[in-house]
Coordinates of C-alpha atoms in Angstrom, one line a residue:
Chain R
M1420 CA -0.1 -0.6 -0.1
K1421 CA 1.2 3.8 -1.0
I1422 CA -0.6 6.8 1.3
S1423 CA -0.5 10.2 -0.5
A1424 CA 1.2 11.7 2.9
R1425 CA 4.2 12.9 2.1
N1426 CA 6.0 12.1 5.1
M1427 CA 7.2 8.9 6.9
I1428 CA 9.7 9.1 9.4
R1429 CA 11.2 6.0 10.1
G1430 CA 11.9 5.4 14.6
T1431 CA 11.4 3.0 17.9
V1432 CA 8.7 3.0 19.3
K1433 CA 9.8 4.2 23.4
K1434 CA 7.2 4.1 25.1
V1435 CA 2.9 3.5 24.8
V1436 CA 0.8 5.2 27.2
K1437 CA -2.7 3.5 26.8
G1438 CA -5.4 6.4 27.9
S1439 CA -8.8 5.3 27.8
V1440 CA -10.1 6.2 24.2
N1441 CA -7.0 7.2 23.0
S1442 CA -3.4 6.4 23.6
E1443 CA 0.2 9.1 23.1
V1444 CA 3.2 6.9 21.6
L1445 CA 6.3 7.8 22.1
I1446 CA 8.8 7.3 18.9
E1447 CA 12.4 7.1 18.9
L1448 CA 14.4 8.3 15.7
P1449 CA 18.0 7.4 15.1
G1450 CA 19.3 10.4 16.2
G1451 CA 17.6 10.8 20.0
T1452 CA 15.3 12.9 18.5
E1453 CA 11.4 12.1 20.0
I1454 CA 8.4 12.4 17.5
T1455 CA 4.7 12.1 20.5
S1456 CA 1.6 10.9 18.7
I1457 CA -1.6 10.4 19.4
I1458 CA -3.5 7.7 18.3
T1459 CA -6.9 5.4 19.6
K1460 CA -6.7 3.1 21.8
E1461 CA -7.5 0.8 19.3
S1462 CA -5.3 1.8 16.2
A1463 CA -2.4 0.7 18.8
K1464 CA -3.6 -2.5 19.7
T1465 CA -4.1 -3.6 16.0
L1466 CA -0.4 -2.1 15.1
D1467 CA 0.4 -4.0 18.0
L1468 CA 2.6 -1.3 18.9
K1469 CA 5.3 -1.9 21.7
K1470 CA 8.7 -0.7 23.4
G1471 CA 11.1 -1.6 20.0
K1472 CA 8.3 -2.2 17.7
P1473 CA 10.2 -0.8 14.5
V1474 CA 7.0 1.8 13.1
Y1475 CA 7.0 5.1 10.5
A1476 CA 5.3 8.4 11.9
V1477 CA 3.5 10.1 8.9
V1478 CA 2.2 13.5 8.7
K1479 CA 0.4 14.8 5.8
A1480 CA 2.0 18.0 4.2
S1481 CA -0.5 20.2 5.2
N1482 CA -0.2 19.1 9.0
V1483 CA 3.4 20.6 8.7
M1484 CA 3.7 24.2 10.4
I1485 CA 7.4 26.0 10.2
A1486 CA 8.2 27.4 13.2
V1487 CA 11.9 30.2 13.4
D1488 CA 13.7 31.2 16.1
Chain E
M672 CA 6.6 31.8 22.6
K673 CA 6.2 28.1 24.2
I674 CA 3.7 26.6 22.0
S675 CA 1.5 23.3 23.4
A676 CA 2.4 21.7 19.9
R677 CA 4.8 18.2 20.6
N678 CA 6.8 17.9 18.5
M679 CA 9.7 20.4 17.0
I680 CA 11.9 18.7 14.6
R681 CA 15.7 20.8 13.1
G682 CA 15.7 21.6 10.1
T683 CA 17.1 23.5 6.6
V684 CA 14.8 25.4 3.7
K685 CA 15.8 23.0 0.3
K686 CA 13.1 24.5 -1.4
V687 CA 10.3 26.9 -1.7
V688 CA 6.9 26.3 -4.3
K689 CA 5.0 29.1 -4.9
G690 CA 1.8 28.4 -5.1
S691 CA -1.2 30.9 -5.5
V692 CA -2.4 30.7 -1.3
N693 CA -0.5 28.2 0.0
S694 CA 3.6 27.4 -0.6
E695 CA 4.8 24.0 -0.5
V696 CA 8.0 24.2 1.6
L697 CA 11.0 21.4 1.8
I698 CA 13.3 20.7 5.1
E699 CA 15.8 18.6 5.7
L700 CA 16.7 17.5 8.3
P701 CA 21.3 16.9 9.3
G702 CA 21.0 13.4 8.6
G703 CA 19.1 13.9 5.2
T704 CA 15.3 13.0 5.7
E705 CA 13.2 14.8 3.9
I706 CA 9.7 16.7 5.3
T707 CA 7.3 18.5 3.2
S708 CA 4.9 21.3 4.3
I709 CA 2.0 23.3 3.2
I710 CA 1.9 26.7 4.1
T711 CA 0.0 30.2 3.0
K712 CA 2.1 32.0 0.7
E713 CA 1.8 34.6 2.9
S714 CA 3.6 33.3 6.2
A715 CA 5.6 31.9 3.6
K716 CA 6.2 35.1 2.9
T717 CA 6.3 36.9 6.9
L718 CA 8.7 34.4 8.1
D719 CA 10.8 35.1 4.9
L720 CA 11.8 31.2 4.5
K721 CA 14.3 31.2 1.7
K722 CA 17.2 28.0 1.2
G723 CA 19.6 27.3 3.7
K724 CA 16.3 29.2 6.1
P725 CA 17.4 27.0 9.4
V726 CA 13.8 25.7 10.8
Y727 CA 11.9 23.8 12.7
A728 CA 9.3 21.4 11.5
V729 CA 6.2 21.5 14.3
V730 CA 4.0 19.5 14.5
K731 CA 1.1 19.0 16.5
A732 CA 0.7 15.4 18.1
S733 CA -2.5 14.5 17.0
N734 CA -1.9 15.5 13.1
V735 CA 1.2 12.5 14.0
M736 CA -0.1 8.5 12.1
I737 CA 1.8 5.1 12.7
A738 CA 2.8 3.0 9.9
V739 CA 4.0 -0.8 11.1
D740 CA 5.0 -2.8 7.4
Chain U
M750 CA 2.0 -2.1 5.7
K751 CA -0.8 -1.2 8.2
I752 CA -2.0 2.4 8.8
S753 CA -3.5 3.6 12.2
A754 CA -5.3 5.4 11.1
R755 CA -9.3 3.7 10.9
N756 CA -10.6 5.0 8.2
M757 CA -10.4 4.1 4.7
I758 CA -12.7 3.6 2.2
R759 CA -12.5 1.7 -1.3
G760 CA -13.9 4.2 -3.9
T761 CA -12.9 4.9 -7.8
V762 CA -11.3 8.1 -8.7
K763 CA -13.4 10.2 -10.8
K764 CA -10.9 13.5 -11.0
V765 CA -8.0 15.6 -10.9
V766 CA -8.4 19.1 -10.3
K767 CA -4.3 20.1 -10.9
G768 CA -3.8 23.5 -8.6
S769 CA -0.2 24.7 -8.2
V770 CA 1.0 23.4 -5.2
N771 CA -2.3 21.6 -4.6
S772 CA -4.8 19.2 -6.2
E773 CA -8.3 18.0 -5.4
V774 CA -9.3 14.6 -6.3
L775 CA -13.0 13.3 -6.1
I776 CA -13.4 9.7 -5.4
E777 CA -17.3 8.4 -5.7
L778 CA -18.1 5.4 -3.4
P779 CA -19.9 2.1 -5.0
G780 CA -23.2 4.0 -3.4
G781 CA -22.0 7.1 -5.8
T782 CA -21.0 8.8 -2.5
E783 CA -18.0 11.4 -3.8
I784 CA -15.6 12.2 -1.3
T785 CA -13.1 15.1 -1.8
S786 CA -9.3 15.3 -1.2
I787 CA -6.4 17.6 -1.3
I788 CA -3.5 16.6 -1.7
T789 CA -0.5 17.8 -2.7
K790 CA 0.0 17.8 -6.6
E791 CA 3.7 16.1 -6.1
S792 CA 1.5 12.9 -3.9
A793 CA -1.7 13.1 -7.3
K794 CA 1.6 12.0 -8.9
T795 CA 3.3 10.0 -6.9
L796 CA 0.8 7.6 -6.6
D797 CA -0.1 7.9 -10.6
L798 CA -3.8 9.0 -9.9
K799 CA -6.7 9.3 -12.5
K800 CA -10.5 8.6 -13.5
G801 CA -10.7 5.6 -13.2
K802 CA -8.1 4.1 -10.6
P803 CA -9.4 2.5 -7.7
V804 CA -7.7 3.8 -4.2
Y805 CA -8.9 4.3 -0.4
A806 CA -10.3 7.8 0.9
V807 CA -8.2 7.3 4.3
V808 CA -8.9 9.8 7.4
K809 CA -7.4 9.9 10.6
A810 CA -10.5 9.6 13.5
S811 CA -9.7 13.1 15.1
N812 CA -10.0 14.8 11.9
V813 CA -13.6 12.7 11.6
M814 CA -16.9 15.2 12.7
I815 CA -20.3 14.6 13.7
A816 CA -23.7 16.5 12.4
V817 CA -26.8 15.8 13.5
D818 CA -30.2 17.3 11.3
Chain M
M1337 CA -26.5 26.2 8.8
K1338 CA -24.2 25.5 5.8
I1339 CA -20.1 24.5 6.2
S1340 CA -17.5 24.9 4.0
A1341 CA -16.5 21.2 4.8
R1342 CA -16.6 19.1 0.9
N1343 CA -17.6 15.5 3.0
M1344 CA -20.8 14.9 4.7
I1345 CA -21.9 11.5 5.0
R1346 CA -24.8 9.6 6.2
G1347 CA -24.6 6.6 8.4
T1348 CA -26.4 5.9 12.0
V1349 CA -24.3 5.2 15.1
K1350 CA -23.1 2.1 15.9
K1351 CA -22.0 2.6 19.6
V1352 CA -20.3 5.0 21.5
V1353 CA -17.3 4.6 23.7
K1354 CA -17.0 7.9 26.6
G1355 CA -13.8 8.3 27.3
S1356 CA -12.2 10.7 30.3
V1357 CA -11.9 14.1 27.8
N1358 CA -12.7 12.1 24.1
S1359 CA -15.6 9.9 23.6
E1360 CA -14.9 7.4 20.3
V1361 CA -18.6 7.1 17.9
L1362 CA -18.7 4.5 16.2
I1363 CA -21.0 5.8 12.2
E1364 CA -22.2 2.9 10.2
L1365 CA -23.2 3.6 6.6
P1366 CA -25.3 1.6 4.3
G1367 CA -24.0 0.0 3.0
G1368 CA -22.0 -1.7 6.7
T1369 CA -18.6 0.6 5.9
E1370 CA -18.3 1.5 10.2
I1371 CA -16.6 5.4 10.3
T1372 CA -15.1 5.8 13.9
S1373 CA -14.9 9.7 15.4
I1374 CA -12.9 10.7 18.1
I1375 CA -14.6 14.3 19.9
T1376 CA -14.5 15.8 23.6
K1377 CA -17.4 13.7 25.5
E1378 CA -18.8 17.0 26.1
S1379 CA -19.8 17.3 22.3
A1380 CA -20.8 13.7 21.9
K1381 CA -23.0 15.1 24.7
T1382 CA -24.9 18.1 23.5
L1383 CA -25.7 15.9 20.3
D1384 CA -27.3 13.7 22.3
L1385 CA -25.4 10.8 20.6
K1386 CA -26.8 6.8 21.2
K1387 CA -27.0 3.8 18.8
G1388 CA -29.2 4.0 17.0
K1389 CA -28.6 7.7 15.7
P1390 CA -28.9 8.9 12.4
V1391 CA -26.1 11.4 11.7
Y1392 CA -23.5 12.6 9.4
A1393 CA -19.4 11.7 9.4
V1394 CA -18.6 15.6 8.1
V1395 CA -15.0 16.2 6.8
K1396 CA -12.9 18.5 5.8
A1397 CA -11.4 17.8 2.5
S1398 CA -7.4 19.0 3.5
N1399 CA -8.2 15.4 5.6
V1400 CA -8.6 13.0 3.2
M1401 CA -5.5 11.0 2.4
I1402 CA -5.7 8.8 -0.7
A1403 CA -3.5 5.2 -0.7
V1404 CA -3.6 2.5 -3.5
D1405 CA -2.6 -0.7 -3.1
Chain A
M523 CA -27.7 21.1 11.7
K524 CA -25.0 20.9 14.3
I525 CA -22.1 20.3 14.5
S526 CA -19.6 18.8 16.4
A527 CA -17.0 21.0 16.9
R528 CA -16.6 23.1 19.8
N529 CA -16.0 26.7 18.4
M530 CA -17.5 28.3 15.9
I531 CA -17.0 32.8 16.3
R532 CA -18.6 34.5 14.4
G533 CA -17.0 37.3 12.2
T534 CA -17.7 38.9 8.9
V535 CA -15.9 38.1 5.3
K536 CA -13.5 40.7 4.7
K537 CA -11.8 39.0 2.0
V538 CA -12.0 36.0 -0.7
V539 CA -8.0 35.2 -2.6
K540 CA -9.2 32.6 -5.2
G541 CA -6.5 29.8 -5.9
S542 CA -6.2 27.4 -8.5
V543 CA -8.1 25.0 -6.0
N544 CA -8.4 26.4 -2.9
S545 CA -9.2 30.1 -0.8
E546 CA -8.0 32.3 1.0
V547 CA -10.5 33.6 3.1
L548 CA -10.1 36.7 6.1
I549 CA -12.8 36.5 8.8
E550 CA -12.8 39.7 11.2
L551 CA -13.7 39.3 14.0
P552 CA -16.3 42.4 16.2
G553 CA -13.2 43.2 17.9
G554 CA -10.9 43.8 15.1
T555 CA -8.3 40.8 15.2
E556 CA -8.8 38.8 11.7
I557 CA -8.9 35.0 11.4
T558 CA -7.5 33.0 8.0
S559 CA -9.4 30.5 6.8
I560 CA -7.6 27.8 4.0
I561 CA -11.0 26.6 2.2
T562 CA -11.8 24.4 -1.4
K563 CA -12.6 27.1 -4.3
E564 CA -15.1 25.1 -4.7
S565 CA -16.7 25.4 -0.5
A566 CA -16.8 29.5 -1.5
K567 CA -18.3 29.3 -4.7
T568 CA -20.7 26.9 -2.8
L569 CA -21.2 29.4 0.1
D570 CA -20.7 32.4 -1.6
L571 CA -18.8 34.0 0.4
K572 CA -17.9 38.2 -1.0
K573 CA -17.0 41.0 1.3
G574 CA -19.3 41.5 4.3
K575 CA -20.8 38.3 4.8
P576 CA -21.6 37.4 7.9
V577 CA -20.3 34.0 8.8
Y578 CA -18.9 31.5 11.6
A579 CA -15.1 30.2 11.7
V580 CA -15.8 27.1 12.7
V581 CA -12.7 24.0 14.2
K582 CA -12.7 21.4 16.3
A583 CA -11.1 21.6 19.2
S584 CA -8.3 19.2 18.8
N585 CA -6.9 21.6 16.2
V586 CA -6.0 24.4 18.8
M587 CA -3.6 24.9 20.1
I588 CA -2.0 26.9 22.9
A589 CA 1.2 29.3 23.1
V590 CA 2.7 31.5 26.0
D591 CA 5.1 34.4 25.3
Chain G
M576 CA 10.2 32.1 18.2
K577 CA 8.0 33.1 15.3
I578 CA 5.6 30.1 13.9
S579 CA 3.8 29.6 10.1
A580 CA 0.4 29.1 11.7
R581 CA -1.7 32.4 10.7
N582 CA -4.6 32.5 13.8
M583 CA -3.6 33.4 17.2
I584 CA -5.7 34.3 19.5
R585 CA -5.8 36.2 22.9
G586 CA -7.9 35.4 25.7
T587 CA -7.2 34.2 29.3
V588 CA -7.1 30.0 30.3
K589 CA -10.8 29.7 31.9
K590 CA -11.4 26.1 33.0
V591 CA -8.3 22.6 32.8
V592 CA -9.9 18.8 32.7
K593 CA -7.4 16.2 32.6
G594 CA -7.8 12.9 31.1
S595 CA -5.7 10.4 30.7
V596 CA -3.5 11.2 28.4
N597 CA -4.9 14.0 27.1
S598 CA -6.1 17.5 28.5
E599 CA -9.5 20.3 28.0
V600 CA -8.4 24.1 28.0
L601 CA -11.1 26.0 27.6
I602 CA -10.1 29.7 26.7
E603 CA -11.9 32.7 27.3
L604 CA -11.2 35.6 23.9
P605 CA -11.7 39.1 26.2
G606 CA -15.7 39.0 24.3
G607 CA -16.5 36.7 25.9
T608 CA -16.4 34.0 23.6
E609 CA -14.8 30.6 24.9
I610 CA -12.4 28.7 22.3
T611 CA -12.3 24.4 23.9
S612 CA -8.9 22.9 23.5
I613 CA -7.8 19.6 22.9
I614 CA -3.7 19.4 23.5
T615 CA -1.7 16.9 24.8
K616 CA -2.3 16.3 29.0
E617 CA 2.1 16.5 29.2
S618 CA 1.9 20.2 27.0
A619 CA -0.7 21.2 30.0
K620 CA 1.4 20.2 32.4
T621 CA 5.1 21.5 30.9
L622 CA 2.5 25.5 29.5
D623 CA 1.6 25.4 33.6
L624 CA -1.7 26.2 32.1
K625 CA -4.4 27.3 35.4
K626 CA -7.0 29.4 35.6
G627 CA -6.3 33.2 34.8
K628 CA -3.3 32.7 33.0
P629 CA -3.1 34.4 29.4
V630 CA -3.0 33.0 26.5
Y631 CA -3.1 32.9 22.5
A632 CA -5.4 30.4 20.8
V633 CA -3.4 29.0 18.0
V634 CA -5.0 27.3 14.4
K635 CA -3.4 27.2 11.5
A636 CA -5.3 28.3 8.9
S637 CA -6.2 24.5 6.5
N638 CA -7.6 24.0 10.3
V639 CA -10.6 26.1 9.6
M640 CA -13.9 26.0 8.3
I641 CA -16.4 28.4 7.4
A642 CA -20.0 27.9 8.1
V643 CA -23.1 30.3 7.5
D644 CA -26.5 30.9 8.8

């Protein structure tokens, strides 16, 4: 399957915090940067997300803002 | 200013493609990964985005999906 | 590849309108309902979207609102 | 009231799962397809969402991605 | 029609800039604050948006970030 | 820091409701209008959000829809 989302960043699951309907997933990138994702608890279960699992953080280009110092 | 968006990734502007109301901005991360952002043409102008400028790609956690192979 | 987005709806591309940085894609569902998507022109090209191609409309659950009459 | 969101899909509430601040709502479309929505618990209450209620799933076009097999 | 989006702010259209597939709409709030919206050109046409028209800016709560100085 | 998000509206925190992974924050604007935001509980903590604190509600233009009566 190929998806239109332009951004797919490889990383590894560092932590999964289960909420009541959503879960927070921390993904660690190779350089050490962390990315936080909020997905439904059901999706986290379906994808069997757990510490150490290789994943992609996927972001649609229209959801990326830009900041400057 | 501090913002609630959990994800701020450092990079450098690689390219700006101006559209009629939106612009597409390519950001290169230190490791070579590219991130694509769509923002208004007006914002790209206000932030004076151009090739080589150091920026942050900013993404709200609820806009990060996760994919597995 | 499996993705966390909970909503994947099968349909067929009915029309692609190219803009300067974004493209508008109309997807027709089996029952005749139409779904409109805005993705980057680059993605529409990479996925080779054209009239008649079978696709999925993919939506993250947090981006679905609910209305009642 | 008319809204700019291009996608309004008719369905029926199949299930409401209440979380602490958000609720997950499953909507069943006429053909049997299910759509999952995450809205605030407060909104689910205000709209009086419950099993069997006819609703619309509403999605802004810029939040629809496209995938191909 | 009632919608789950928690934020509906009254204002008046100040300006519409048509792009190729999207349009940028500036909305002026009573106190003078301006809100910028990007919607499809088609939606701007369907809603007959033009300078002076009273409208609501509608935002899903999960799309509101918070910043502090 | 300057961010590309076009909409930054000043207000004051009126209430914070903590969930398991997300928090709901009510912001009161000068004229009395309320804006609801859903951010991660972690962000609400990092920004030290509490009743009376002056904040900005920040919204990317592509996340603003428009409704008419």
